[in-house]
Short mmCIF file of C-alpha atoms in Angstrom, two decimals:
data_model
loop_
_atom_site.label_atom_id
_atom_site.label_comp_id
_atom_site.label_asym_id
_atom_site.label_seq_id
_atom_site.Cartn_x
_atom_site.Cartn_y
_atom_site.Cartn_z
CA MET S 9 48.77 161.96 174.62
CA MET S 10 51.88 163.11 172.76
CA TYR S 11 54.04 161.86 175.60
CA SER S 12 52.56 158.37 175.43
CA ALA S 13 52.93 158.31 171.63
CA CYS S 14 56.64 159.09 171.88
CA THR S 15 57.51 156.92 174.86
CA PRO S 16 57.71 153.11 174.66
CA ALA S 17 55.16 151.32 176.79
CA ALA S 18 57.75 148.92 178.20
CA ALA S 19 61.51 148.65 178.18
CA PRO S 20 62.75 146.48 175.30
CA LEU S 21 64.16 143.80 177.62
CA GLU S 22 60.80 143.44 179.35
CA VAL S 23 59.13 142.80 176.01
CA ARG S 24 61.72 140.42 174.62
CA GLY S 25 62.46 138.42 177.74
CA ALA S 26 65.72 136.53 177.38
CA ALA S 27 68.26 137.96 174.97
CA GLN S 28 68.53 136.21 171.62
CA PRO S 29 71.74 135.89 169.60
CA ALA S 30 72.16 138.42 166.80
CA PHE S 31 70.69 137.40 163.45
CA ALA S 32 69.14 134.23 164.84
CA VAL S 33 66.64 132.66 162.48
CA GLY S 34 64.88 129.79 164.15
CA LEU S 35 67.66 127.68 165.61
CA ARG S 36 70.18 128.55 162.89
CA ALA S 37 72.26 131.72 162.93
CA ARG S 38 72.87 133.31 159.54
CA SER S 39 76.39 133.14 158.22
CA GLY S 40 78.19 135.66 156.04
CA ARG S 41 77.67 133.37 153.04
CA ASP S 42 73.92 134.04 153.22
CA PHE S 43 74.58 137.62 152.13
CA GLU S 44 77.18 137.10 149.40
CA GLY S 45 76.66 139.38 146.44
CA ASN S 46 74.14 141.50 148.34
CA GLY S 47 71.42 140.13 146.07
CA GLU S 48 68.09 141.88 146.15
CA PRO S 49 64.72 140.54 145.04
CA SER S 50 63.46 141.75 141.70
CA LEU S 51 60.55 144.16 141.50
CA ASP S 52 58.40 141.30 140.18
CA GLU S 53 59.29 139.18 143.22
CA LEU S 54 58.45 142.04 145.58
CA MET S 55 55.18 142.81 143.82
CA GLY S 56 54.23 139.13 144.00
CA ASP S 57 54.67 139.00 147.77
CA GLU S 58 51.40 138.69 149.70
CA VAL S 59 52.50 141.07 152.47
CA ILE S 60 53.55 143.75 149.97
CA ARG S 61 50.23 143.42 148.11
CA ARG S 62 48.27 143.78 151.36
CA VAL S 63 50.21 146.87 152.46
CA MET S 64 49.75 148.42 149.02
CA ALA S 65 46.00 147.71 149.15
CA ARG S 66 45.75 149.24 152.62
CA ASP S 67 47.61 152.34 151.43
CA GLY S 68 45.58 152.60 148.22
CA VAL S 69 48.59 152.03 145.95
CA GLN S 70 47.87 150.42 142.57
CA ALA S 71 50.51 148.08 141.12
CA ASP S 72 50.49 149.84 137.74
CA GLN S 73 50.99 153.23 139.43
CA LEU S 74 53.97 151.91 141.38
CA ARG S 75 55.51 150.32 138.29
CA SER S 76 55.05 153.59 136.38
CA LEU S 77 56.75 155.52 139.18
CA MET S 78 59.62 153.02 139.30
CA ASP S 79 60.11 153.26 135.52
CA HIS S 80 60.06 157.05 135.68
CA MET S 81 62.64 157.16 138.49
CA ARG S 82 64.83 154.55 136.77
CA ASN S 83 64.90 156.69 133.62
CA ARG S 84 65.73 159.85 135.60
CA LEU S 85 68.66 158.13 137.31
CA ARG S 86 70.29 157.04 134.04
#
């Protein structure tokens, strides 16, 4: 069982089929301008995301607990 858990079921090319260009999004490839400033979403934006909320619920993480942890770590890093 450990062997099957550590070994991919199929080679990546078999799964993907034809190779896709790097950073392709739909039919448009991302340009360097898309990443100017290395902007990151705010914590409020992340916490408002449906996928994030579902993962947190699955993992039993409460939003107020996460915000408290983030505040604590922010204060420690100052």
